[in-house]
Each structure stands twice: as C-alpha cells, then as structure tokens.
Amino acid sequence: MLQIIPIPDLPIFQPNDDIAQIISEKYADNLKNNDILVIAHTIVSRVENCEIEYEKVQPSMFAVNFANSAEKDPRIVEIVLQEAKSIVRMSESLLITETHHGFICANSGVDRSNARPGHVLTLPKDPDKSARKIKKRFEEINGLNNINIIISDTFGRPFRIGTTNIAIGIAGLDPYVDCSFKRDLFGYKLQHSIVAVADELACTAGLIMGQSNEGIPVVIIRGFTNYTSSSQSSATRLNRKREDALFW
Amino acid sequence: MLQIIPIPDLPIFQPNDDIAQIISEKYADNLKNNDILVIAHTIVSRVENCEIEYEKVQPSMFAVNFANSAEKDPRIVEIVLQEAKSIVRMSESLLITETHHGFICANSGVDRSNARPGHVLTLPKDPDKSARKIKKRFEEINGLNNINIIISDTFGRPFRIGTTNIAIGIAGLDPYVDCSFKRDLFGYKLQHSIVAVADELACTAGLIMGQSNEGIPVVIIRGFTNYTSSSQSSATRLNRKREDALFW
C-alpha cells in the first residue's frame, strides 16, 4: 500500500528560505528513508527569487501585438518570450513555447498565480539542481541517506482537457522505468515499455496539492519502491527530442 | 492522507466474468463508500470479448504497405485501422490514431500484451458504459451507494517520453475539477483552472499496477474526496475537440 501524506500549515515561503529546514520543523511525523517528496515549483521559484516585477518590464513590439489579440498584459507576454527557447504553437490567444529547459507548455510556465501582486513567477532556472540541493538538505537535517525529490508543475496536454501535474526537477530517482525486459501474463514481450514514473508520482501528489490557496505545496509519497535510483538523473530526460516528436 | 491499495492475486479474467463479483470475493478487507477503483482496461476488454484472433484477419493493401515499412504484422495493422476514426500522424514505423471514442493514441489502443497468443486486445467499445455497469454491480454486491470507477489505459504523450495511465471510462465522478472560482494565496483568480483529476487518479493507480505480469489490474484509492460527483459523466469529456486542438 502507498500512503500519500499532505504537509499542511506551511508558511508562505520567502526568498532564500531553507525549504528542507522549514518542512522538517513543521512535519511532526518523521521523514523516512525512501520517502518521495513532491514539491510544487511555486515554492522553489519563490525561494530562488524567480519572481519578476512585470511593471518594470519593457515589452517588445511582438509582445505588444500578441498581447493585444490575446487580451493579455504585454509586459507578462514579454517575460513569457524571454523564458522561451522557441514558440511551438501560437493562436490569437494561446502561446505554447519550449522553455530553455526544453519543456513544452503554455506561456513558458510563467504564471501570476501564487506570485506577489505586480509580479509573476517563472520556473526555477535549473529544477534538477534545485531538487538535488533540497534532497541533500533533507538528508542532512533528518540524518537519512535516501530521500527522493520531485519538483512539479501543472501542464496542459495537446489532446486532453485539463492540466495534470508533471515532474520538472528530480533528485534520487530515474524519471522513468524501462519495462522492456518484462513479459506480460502470456509471456509476450511488452511493447510500450517505458513508464514515466516521475510524472505519475507528480500526478499522485497533484491530487491533494490543489491549485489554489489550499496551501499544500508539499506531499510525501511513502511505500513506493518501483523506481530506479540514480544520483545523476534529470527531469529533462522526459523531454521528447524534437527530431523524435511527431507533433512538434 | 490517501491510501493506494493494490488488490493482488486476482485470476486471469475470462469472457463474461463478473468483475465486481470476483474482486469483491478476493478482497479480504471491505470496500467502503467513496472508494475509487481504478481498473486496467485489459481485464474489461477480456471480459467483454474484445479479443480479436488476428490470424483470421484479411489485411488491406494500405495495412500491408505500412506493416512492411514498420516491420509489423499486417493483420494487426488492419485491426488498428478498423479501430480508428482517423489517422492523426504516421511515420514509417508509428501510427497515431483517433479511436472511434475520440481518444488519440498509438495504434488505436490495440495491443498484443495480455491477450491470448494469436490474439490482440482492443479497447472496450464503450468504456463509460462498462464503468457504469461495474459500479452498479459493486454497489449491489457490497451494499454501498457510492463506489467510483475509472477504467484506465497507458498512453504516450506527444512531447514527453514514456507512458502514463489515463482514464478511458468513468462512473460516479466528473473527469475534471474546475477551480476557476478559486483564488491563489494572494487572492489572484486562477488561470489554469481545470484539473484533469480522473487522469491524475489513473496515474496514481498506474504506479502500482505495473505493465506486465505483476498482476495488479485493480487498485483502490481511498480517502480522496476532491471531485465532483456525477451520474452522467464520461471520460470522452477529456478529449480536446479537434477545432480547439493546436496540435492536431
């Protein structure tokens, strides 16, 4: 059995806060080895000063033109463009970009939600590095040697309505499990053999994180062991390469 | 806290088996109201006779041509085409189709895995109807009035490596939760407000279902209440309409 444990009553995180320290103090029960902590990127972004005061941003003409048709703030559109490596699709009102990390999502992940008034939150610059740092601190503080971290965000999907949580930063575990050596019930070798286990873990946490002021930005998944450990793993390994993507 | 409970040691289901009866007998602990049962479509497909003996299928010339370039069995390709409403993308080796239900996936969901030798499994004809039927039986057998059912399959994603579990049939709950009335920590109205909660529930179950001969085709999710109840819901509501899909 898996347990999905919310950590409630966390404060609003501030720049340079020690996430592991604050969570370890608040969480009355003890963390255990092999726990997987899924952390909403919003708190990592806040701690890492990824808030931009958009009123100070000078939008380009391209940003102004799109903002007019989309009825958006041109200064926020400018930030979205600055966070983008490329534009994958745009309509009159939607901008789907490839971020500098290689994630494909709406508005480069730039969001007014959970940012201070007059600000937007961007994604962390290197969410894998953030995850590794948080993992190390949790282990130091709690005297453990195997805490796994997933930093998550909510992304839309090309062909399905609604968002789901995905993994944008990972430490301690591989983002997927390759089952290609396995056999089905009848001994037949599996065809669709790579399971994106980090995204499924993020979804699981997403069920109780919520999106709004519910204030559950950190969730513990306990009892899950069907992953491969890795000290070198990265969420960017989940990005399909442009040359392999039929839908780019 | 959520609990994710596997139901182990289930038999290989046979055509016309009563899924709810067999599970209720095997599951030592009692089901409870508000439990969500996620059921792998493979057992629903087997019970509903969605196995096709591909050796008896006569492939079309189109199927033969694609099968040659993709190094696939032309008779299985023919079944994939029969299960498709349209072809969304094809390369020399990959066929991404829109199924008659409106799901967009590889090979119309047709799979040799977990089918008898010489057979393939197709998706259930009407997974929502299957889910409603199973829900009703579970409630009758266990004397309950609110068991929720999700029938799941593993789908790939256009821009991310690996498969995740998704909901293809639903009974008892809406497939998504609309948070657009909610506010963030700073009172700002949420932008990305529709959460595909049925897909997140399917992912959660997917963590312990596995893909192969682990034999966990049914998972109970207990303690989750953040959904909207519905007697008329449908997994097809998660399908983005063609006119709204930037990536069709």
Coordinates of C-alpha atoms in Angstrom, one line a residue:
Chain A
M1 CA 0.0 0.0 0.0
L2 CA 1.1 3.5 -0.8
Q3 CA 0.4 6.4 1.5
I4 CA 0.0 9.9 0.2
I5 CA 0.6 12.3 3.0
P6 CA 0.0 16.1 2.8
I7 CA 2.1 18.5 4.8
P8 CA -0.3 21.2 5.9
D9 CA 0.1 24.6 7.5
L10 CA 3.4 25.5 5.8
P11 CA 4.1 29.2 5.7
I12 CA 4.3 31.3 2.5
F13 CA 7.9 30.7 1.6
Q14 CA 10.2 33.8 1.2
P15 CA 13.3 34.3 -0.9
N16 CA 16.4 32.4 0.4
D17 CA 14.3 30.3 2.8
D18 CA 15.6 26.8 3.5
I19 CA 12.8 24.6 2.3
A20 CA 14.1 21.4 3.9
Q21 CA 14.6 23.1 7.3
I22 CA 11.1 24.7 7.3
I23 CA 9.4 21.5 6.3
S24 CA 11.4 19.3 8.7
E25 CA 10.4 21.6 11.6
K26 CA 6.7 21.6 10.6
Y27 CA 6.3 18.0 9.9
A28 CA 5.5 16.4 13.2
D29 CA 5.9 12.8 12.0
N30 CA 9.4 11.8 10.9
L31 CA 10.5 11.5 7.4
K32 CA 11.7 8.0 6.4
N33 CA 14.2 6.7 4.0
N34 CA 12.8 6.0 0.6
D35 CA 10.1 8.7 1.0
I36 CA 9.4 10.7 -2.1
L37 CA 8.7 14.4 -1.5
V38 CA 6.8 16.1 -4.3
I39 CA 7.3 19.9 -4.1
A40 CA 5.3 22.4 -6.1
H41 CA 7.7 24.5 -8.1
T42 CA 6.0 27.7 -6.9
I43 CA 7.7 27.5 -3.5
V44 CA 11.1 26.6 -5.1
S45 CA 10.6 29.6 -7.5
R46 CA 9.8 31.9 -4.6
V47 CA 12.8 30.7 -2.6
E48 CA 15.1 31.1 -5.6
N49 CA 14.0 34.6 -6.4
C50 CA 12.2 33.7 -9.6
E51 CA 9.6 36.4 -9.2
I52 CA 9.7 39.2 -11.8
E53 CA 8.1 42.6 -11.2
Y54 CA 6.4 42.9 -14.5
E55 CA 5.6 46.5 -14.2
K56 CA 9.3 47.3 -14.8
V57 CA 9.5 45.2 -18.0
Q58 CA 9.6 46.9 -21.4
P59 CA 7.7 44.8 -23.9
S60 CA 8.8 44.3 -27.4
M61 CA 6.6 45.1 -30.4
F62 CA 6.0 41.3 -30.9
A63 CA 4.8 41.0 -27.3
V64 CA 2.6 44.1 -27.7
N65 CA 0.9 42.8 -30.8
F66 CA 0.2 39.3 -29.4
A67 CA -0.9 40.8 -26.0
N68 CA -3.5 42.9 -27.9
S69 CA -5.1 40.0 -29.7
A70 CA -4.9 37.8 -26.7
E71 CA -6.1 40.4 -24.2
K72 CA -3.1 39.9 -22.0
D73 CA -0.6 42.2 -20.3
P74 CA 2.2 42.9 -22.9
R75 CA 4.8 43.0 -20.1
I76 CA 3.9 39.5 -19.0
V77 CA 3.9 38.3 -22.6
E78 CA 7.4 39.7 -22.8
I79 CA 8.5 37.7 -19.8
V80 CA 7.0 34.6 -21.4
L81 CA 9.0 35.2 -24.6
Q82 CA 12.2 35.7 -22.6
E83 CA 11.7 32.4 -20.8
A84 CA 11.2 30.7 -24.2
K85 CA 13.7 29.0 -26.4
S86 CA 11.2 28.6 -29.2
I87 CA 7.5 29.1 -29.9
V88 CA 5.9 25.7 -30.8
R89 CA 2.3 26.9 -31.5
M90 CA 0.5 30.2 -31.2
S91 CA -3.1 31.2 -31.9
E92 CA -4.7 34.5 -31.3
S93 CA -5.0 33.9 -27.6
L94 CA -2.6 31.0 -26.8
L95 CA 1.2 30.8 -26.7
I96 CA 2.8 27.3 -26.4
T97 CA 6.5 27.5 -26.0
E98 CA 9.6 25.4 -25.5
T99 CA 11.3 26.7 -22.4
H100 CA 15.1 27.0 -22.0
H101 CA 14.9 23.7 -20.1
G102 CA 13.2 22.0 -23.1
F103 CA 9.7 21.7 -21.5
I104 CA 6.8 22.4 -23.9
C105 CA 4.0 24.2 -22.1
A106 CA 1.7 27.2 -22.1
N107 CA 3.3 30.6 -21.5
S108 CA 6.8 29.1 -20.7
G109 CA 5.3 28.2 -17.3
V110 CA 5.1 31.9 -16.4
D111 CA 2.2 32.5 -14.0
R112 CA 0.7 35.2 -11.9
S113 CA -0.8 32.6 -9.6
N114 CA 0.9 32.5 -6.2
A115 CA 3.2 35.4 -7.0
R116 CA 3.1 38.7 -5.1
P117 CA 0.8 41.4 -6.6
G118 CA 2.6 43.0 -9.6
H119 CA 4.8 40.0 -10.0
V120 CA 4.9 36.8 -12.0
L121 CA 6.6 33.5 -11.1
T122 CA 8.9 31.8 -13.6
L123 CA 10.1 28.3 -13.4
P124 CA 13.4 27.7 -11.5
K125 CA 16.4 28.1 -13.7
D126 CA 17.6 24.5 -13.1
P127 CA 15.0 22.5 -11.3
D128 CA 17.1 19.3 -11.2
K129 CA 19.8 21.2 -9.4
S130 CA 17.2 22.7 -7.0
A131 CA 15.9 19.1 -6.4
R132 CA 19.4 17.8 -5.7
K133 CA 20.1 20.7 -3.3
I134 CA 16.8 20.1 -1.4
K135 CA 17.4 16.3 -1.2
K136 CA 20.9 16.9 0.3
R137 CA 19.5 19.3 2.9
F138 CA 16.6 17.0 3.9
E139 CA 19.1 14.1 4.3
E140 CA 21.5 16.2 6.4
I141 CA 18.7 17.6 8.7
N142 CA 17.0 14.3 9.2
G143 CA 20.0 12.0 9.3
L144 CA 18.8 10.0 6.3
N145 CA 20.5 8.7 3.2
N146 CA 17.7 8.2 0.7
I147 CA 15.1 11.0 0.4
N148 CA 13.8 11.5 -3.2
I149 CA 12.7 14.8 -4.5
I150 CA 10.4 15.7 -7.4
I151 CA 9.7 19.4 -8.2
S152 CA 6.3 19.6 -10.0
D153 CA 4.3 21.9 -12.1
T154 CA 0.8 21.6 -13.8
F155 CA 0.9 21.4 -17.6
G156 CA -1.8 21.1 -20.2
R157 CA -1.9 18.3 -22.7
P158 CA -2.2 18.7 -26.5
F159 CA -5.2 16.3 -26.9
R160 CA -6.8 16.2 -23.5
I161 CA -8.7 18.8 -21.5
G162 CA -7.3 19.9 -18.2
T163 CA -4.0 20.0 -16.6
T164 CA -2.1 17.3 -14.7
N165 CA 1.0 17.6 -12.5
I166 CA 4.3 16.7 -14.1
A167 CA 7.9 16.4 -12.9
I168 CA 10.2 19.3 -13.9
G169 CA 13.0 18.5 -11.4
I170 CA 14.2 15.2 -10.0
A171 CA 16.7 14.0 -7.5
G172 CA 17.4 10.5 -6.3
L173 CA 15.3 8.5 -8.8
D174 CA 15.2 8.0 -12.6
P175 CA 12.3 9.7 -14.3
Y176 CA 11.2 6.6 -16.0
V177 CA 11.2 2.8 -15.6
D178 CA 12.1 0.7 -18.5
C179 CA 10.0 -2.5 -18.5
S180 CA 11.2 -3.7 -21.9
F181 CA 12.8 -6.7 -20.3
K182 CA 9.5 -7.7 -18.8
R183 CA 6.9 -10.1 -20.1
D184 CA 3.1 -9.9 -20.0
L185 CA 0.8 -12.5 -18.4
F186 CA 1.2 -14.7 -21.5
G187 CA 4.9 -14.3 -21.8
Y188 CA 4.7 -11.7 -24.6
K189 CA 7.4 -9.0 -24.6
L190 CA 6.0 -5.6 -23.7
Q191 CA 5.6 -3.1 -26.5
H192 CA 5.1 0.2 -24.6
S193 CA 7.7 -0.4 -22.1
I194 CA 8.9 2.9 -20.8
V195 CA 6.7 4.2 -17.9
A196 CA 7.1 7.9 -16.9
V197 CA 7.0 7.1 -13.3
A198 CA 8.1 10.6 -12.2
D199 CA 5.1 12.1 -13.9
E200 CA 2.8 9.5 -12.3
L201 CA 4.3 10.4 -8.9
A202 CA 3.7 14.1 -9.6
C203 CA 0.1 13.4 -10.6
T204 CA -0.4 11.4 -7.4
A205 CA 0.8 14.4 -5.3
G206 CA -1.2 16.7 -7.5
L207 CA -4.4 15.1 -6.3
I208 CA -4.0 16.7 -2.9
M209 CA -1.8 19.7 -3.7
G210 CA -4.7 21.5 -5.4
Q211 CA -4.0 24.6 -7.4
S212 CA -5.1 27.4 -5.2
N213 CA -5.0 28.6 -1.7
E214 CA -5.3 25.2 -0.2
G215 CA -1.7 25.6 0.9
I216 CA -0.5 22.0 0.3
P217 CA 2.7 22.6 -1.7
V218 CA 4.5 19.6 -0.4
V219 CA 3.3 16.0 -0.4
I220 CA 5.0 12.8 0.8
I221 CA 4.6 9.6 -1.1
R222 CA 5.5 6.7 1.1
G223 CA 5.8 3.0 0.2
F224 CA 6.7 3.3 -3.4
T225 CA 9.8 1.4 -4.4
N226 CA 9.3 0.6 -8.1
Y227 CA 11.8 3.1 -9.4
T228 CA 15.5 3.0 -10.3
S229 CA 17.8 5.0 -8.0
S230 CA 20.1 7.5 -9.7
S231 CA 22.4 10.2 -8.5
Q232 CA 22.6 11.7 -12.0
S233 CA 19.0 11.7 -13.1
S234 CA 17.2 14.6 -14.7
A235 CA 13.6 15.6 -15.4
T236 CA 14.8 16.9 -18.8
R237 CA 15.3 13.2 -19.8
L238 CA 11.4 13.2 -20.1
N239 CA 11.5 15.8 -22.9
R240 CA 11.0 14.1 -26.2
K241 CA 13.6 15.2 -28.7
R242 CA 12.4 17.5 -31.5
E243 CA 13.5 15.0 -34.1
D244 CA 11.5 12.2 -32.5
A245 CA 8.4 14.3 -31.9
L246 CA 5.6 13.7 -34.4
F247 CA 3.6 16.7 -33.1
W248 CA 6.3 19.4 -33.0
Chain B
M1 CA -4.0 11.1 3.8
L2 CA -4.8 9.0 0.7
Q3 CA -4.3 5.3 0.7
I4 CA -3.4 3.5 -2.5
I5 CA -4.3 -0.2 -2.1
P6 CA -3.5 -2.9 -4.6
I7 CA -5.7 -5.9 -5.0
P8 CA -3.4 -8.8 -5.5
D9 CA -3.9 -12.4 -6.6
L10 CA -6.7 -11.8 -9.0
P11 CA -7.3 -14.6 -11.6
I12 CA -6.9 -14.1 -15.3
F13 CA -10.3 -12.8 -16.2
Q14 CA -12.3 -14.7 -18.8
P15 CA -15.0 -13.6 -21.2
N16 CA -18.3 -12.8 -19.5
D17 CA -16.8 -12.9 -16.0
D18 CA -18.4 -10.6 -13.4
I19 CA -15.5 -8.3 -12.5
A20 CA -17.2 -6.9 -9.4
Q21 CA -18.2 -10.3 -8.1
I22 CA -14.7 -11.7 -8.5
I23 CA -13.0 -8.7 -6.9
S24 CA -15.4 -8.5 -4.0
E25 CA -14.8 -12.2 -3.2
K26 CA -11.0 -11.8 -3.4
Y27 CA -10.7 -8.6 -1.5
A28 CA -10.4 -9.5 2.1
D29 CA -10.9 -6.0 3.5
N30 CA -14.2 -4.4 2.8
L31 CA -14.8 -1.8 0.2
K32 CA -16.0 1.5 1.6
N33 CA -18.3 4.2 0.2
N34 CA -16.3 6.9 -1.7
D35 CA -13.6 4.4 -2.7
I36 CA -12.3 4.9 -6.2
L37 CA -11.5 1.7 -8.1
V38 CA -9.1 2.0 -11.0
I39 CA -9.4 -1.0 -13.3
A40 CA -7.0 -1.7 -16.1
H41 CA -8.9 -1.8 -19.4
T42 CA -7.2 -5.1 -20.2
I43 CA -9.5 -7.0 -17.9
V44 CA -12.6 -5.1 -19.0
S45 CA -11.6 -5.9 -22.6
R46 CA -11.1 -9.5 -21.9
V47 CA -14.5 -9.8 -20.1
E48 CA -16.2 -8.0 -22.9
N49 CA -14.8 -10.3 -25.6
C50 CA -12.6 -7.5 -27.1
E51 CA -10.0 -10.0 -28.2
I52 CA -9.6 -10.5 -31.9
E53 CA -7.8 -13.5 -33.4
Y54 CA -5.6 -11.7 -35.8
E55 CA -4.7 -14.7 -37.9
K56 CA -8.2 -14.7 -39.3
V57 CA -8.0 -11.0 -40.4
Q58 CA -7.5 -10.1 -44.1
P59 CA -5.3 -7.0 -44.3
S60 CA -6.0 -4.2 -46.8
M61 CA -3.2 -3.1 -49.1
F62 CA -2.8 0.1 -47.0
A63 CA -2.2 -2.1 -43.9
V64 CA 0.2 -4.3 -45.8
N65 CA 2.3 -1.3 -47.1
F66 CA 2.5 0.3 -43.7
A67 CA 3.3 -3.0 -42.0
N68 CA 6.2 -3.6 -44.3
S69 CA 7.8 -0.3 -43.6
A70 CA 7.1 -0.6 -39.8
E71 CA 8.1 -4.3 -39.6
K72 CA 4.7 -5.1 -38.0
D73 CA 2.1 -7.8 -38.6
P74 CA -0.2 -6.5 -41.4
R75 CA -3.2 -8.3 -39.8
I76 CA -2.7 -6.4 -36.6
V77 CA -2.2 -3.1 -38.5
E78 CA -5.6 -3.9 -40.2
I79 CA -7.2 -4.2 -36.8
V80 CA -5.6 -0.9 -35.7
L81 CA -7.1 0.8 -38.8
Q82 CA -10.6 -0.7 -38.1
E83 CA -10.5 0.7 -34.6
A84 CA -9.6 4.2 -35.9
K85 CA -11.8 7.0 -36.8
S86 CA -8.9 8.9 -38.3
I87 CA -5.1 8.8 -38.6
V88 CA -3.6 11.8 -36.8
R89 CA 0.1 11.1 -37.6
M90 CA 2.0 8.4 -39.2
S91 CA 5.7 7.9 -39.7
E92 CA 7.4 4.9 -41.3
S93 CA 7.1 3.0 -38.0
L94 CA 4.4 4.7 -35.9
L95 CA 0.7 5.1 -36.3
I96 CA -1.1 7.6 -34.0
T97 CA -4.8 7.4 -34.5
E98 CA -8.1 8.9 -33.2
T99 CA -10.2 6.0 -32.0
H100 CA -13.9 5.7 -32.5
H101 CA -14.3 7.0 -28.9
G102 CA -12.2 10.1 -29.8
F103 CA -9.0 9.1 -27.9
I104 CA -5.7 9.9 -29.6
C105 CA -3.2 7.3 -29.0
A106 CA -0.7 4.9 -30.6
N107 CA -2.2 2.0 -32.6
S108 CA -5.8 2.8 -31.6
G109 CA -5.0 1.2 -28.2
V110 CA -4.7 -2.2 -29.9
D111 CA -2.2 -4.4 -28.1
R112 CA -0.8 -7.9 -28.1
S113 CA 0.1 -7.5 -24.4
N114 CA -2.1 -9.5 -22.1
A115 CA -4.0 -11.1 -24.9
R116 CA -4.0 -14.8 -25.6
P117 CA -1.4 -16.0 -28.2
G118 CA -2.6 -15.2 -31.7
H119 CA -4.9 -12.5 -30.4
V120 CA -4.9 -8.8 -29.8
L121 CA -6.9 -6.8 -27.2
T122 CA -8.9 -3.8 -28.4
L123 CA -10.3 -1.1 -26.1
P124 CA -13.8 -1.7 -24.8
K125 CA -16.5 -0.4 -27.2
D126 CA -18.0 2.0 -24.6
P127 CA -15.7 2.2 -21.6
D128 CA -18.0 4.7 -19.8
K129 CA -20.9 2.2 -20.1
S130 CA -18.6 -0.6 -18.8
A131 CA -17.6 1.6 -15.9
R132 CA -21.3 2.4 -15.0
K133 CA -22.1 -1.3 -15.2
I134 CA -19.2 -2.3 -12.9
K135 CA -20.1 0.5 -10.5
K136 CA -23.6 -0.7 -10.2
R137 CA -22.5 -4.3 -9.6
F138 CA -20.0 -3.3 -6.9
E139 CA -22.7 -1.3 -5.1
E140 CA -25.2 -4.2 -5.3
I141 CA -22.8 -6.8 -4.1
N142 CA -21.3 -4.7 -1.2
G143 CA -24.5 -2.9 -0.2
L144 CA -22.9 0.5 -0.9
N145 CA -24.2 3.6 -2.7
N146 CA -21.1 5.4 -3.8
I147 CA -18.3 3.4 -5.4
N148 CA -16.5 5.3 -8.2
I149 CA -14.9 3.5 -11.2
I150 CA -12.2 4.5 -13.5
I151 CA -11.2 2.3 -16.4
S152 CA -7.6 3.1 -17.4
D153 CA -5.1 2.6 -20.2
T154 CA -1.5 3.7 -20.7
F155 CA -1.0 6.3 -23.3
G156 CA 2.1 8.0 -24.7
R157 CA 2.4 11.8 -24.8
P158 CA 3.4 14.0 -27.8
F159 CA 6.2 15.8 -26.0
R160 CA 7.2 13.6 -23.2
I161 CA 9.0 10.3 -23.1
G162 CA 7.2 7.3 -21.6
T163 CA 3.6 6.4 -21.0
T164 CA 1.3 7.4 -18.1
N165 CA -2.0 5.9 -17.1
I166 CA -5.1 7.8 -18.2
A167 CA -8.9 7.4 -17.7
I168 CA -10.8 6.0 -20.7
G169 CA -14.0 5.2 -18.8
I170 CA -15.6 6.8 -15.8
A171 CA -18.6 6.3 -13.5
G172 CA -19.5 8.2 -10.4
L173 CA -17.3 11.2 -10.7
D174 CA -16.6 14.1 -13.1
P175 CA -13.4 13.7 -15.1
Y176 CA -12.2 17.1 -14.1
V177 CA -12.5 19.7 -11.4
D178 CA -13.0 23.3 -12.4
C179 CA -11.1 25.6 -10.0
S180 CA -11.8 28.8 -11.9
F181 CA -13.8 30.1 -8.9
K182 CA -10.9 29.7 -6.7
R183 CA -8.2 32.2 -5.7
D184 CA -4.5 31.7 -5.1
L185 CA -2.6 32.6 -2.0
F186 CA -2.6 36.3 -2.9
G187 CA -6.3 36.4 -4.0
Y188 CA -5.5 36.2 -7.7
K189 CA -8.0 34.3 -9.8
L190 CA -6.6 31.1 -11.1
Q191 CA -5.6 30.9 -14.8
H192 CA -5.1 27.2 -15.4
S193 CA -8.2 26.2 -13.6
I194 CA -9.3 22.8 -15.0
V195 CA -7.6 19.9 -13.4
A196 CA -7.9 16.5 -15.1
V197 CA -8.5 14.7 -11.8
A198 CA -9.5 11.4 -13.4
D199 CA -6.2 11.2 -15.3
E200 CA -4.3 12.0 -12.1
L201 CA -6.2 9.2 -10.3
A202 CA -5.4 6.8 -13.1
C203 CA -1.7 7.8 -12.8
T204 CA -1.8 7.2 -9.1
A205 CA -3.1 3.7 -9.7
G206 CA -0.6 3.2 -12.5
L207 CA 2.2 3.5 -10.0
I208 CA 1.4 0.1 -8.6
M209 CA -0.5 -1.6 -11.5
G210 CA 2.7 -2.0 -13.5
Q211 CA 2.6 -3.0 -17.1
S212 CA 3.4 -6.6 -17.2
N213 CA 2.8 -9.8 -15.3
E214 CA 2.8 -8.2 -11.9
G215 CA -0.9 -9.0 -11.9
I216 CA -2.3 -5.9 -10.2
P217 CA -5.0 -4.8 -12.6
V218 CA -7.2 -3.2 -9.9
V219 CA -6.3 -0.6 -7.4
I220 CA -8.3 1.1 -4.7
I221 CA -7.8 4.8 -4.0
R222 CA -9.2 5.6 -0.6
G223 CA -9.6 9.0 1.1
F224 CA -9.8 11.2 -2.0
T225 CA -12.9 13.4 -2.0
N226 CA -11.8 16.4 -4.1
Y227 CA -14.0 15.5 -7.1
T228 CA -17.5 16.3 -8.3
S229 CA -20.0 13.5 -8.2
S230 CA -21.9 12.8 -11.4
S231 CA -24.2 10.1 -12.6
Q232 CA -23.8 11.3 -16.2
S233 CA -20.1 11.8 -16.5
S234 CA -17.9 10.5 -19.3
A235 CA -14.2 10.1 -20.0
T236 CA -14.7 11.3 -23.5
R237 CA -15.2 14.8 -22.0
L238 CA -11.4 14.8 -21.5
N239 CA -11.0 14.6 -25.3
R240 CA -10.0 18.0 -26.6
K241 CA -12.1 18.9 -29.6
R242 CA -10.4 18.9 -33.0
E243 CA -11.2 22.6 -33.5
D244 CA -9.6 23.5 -30.2
A245 CA -6.5 21.4 -30.6
L246 CA -3.4 23.3 -31.7
F247 CA -1.5 20.1 -32.3
W248 CA -4.0 18.0 -34.4

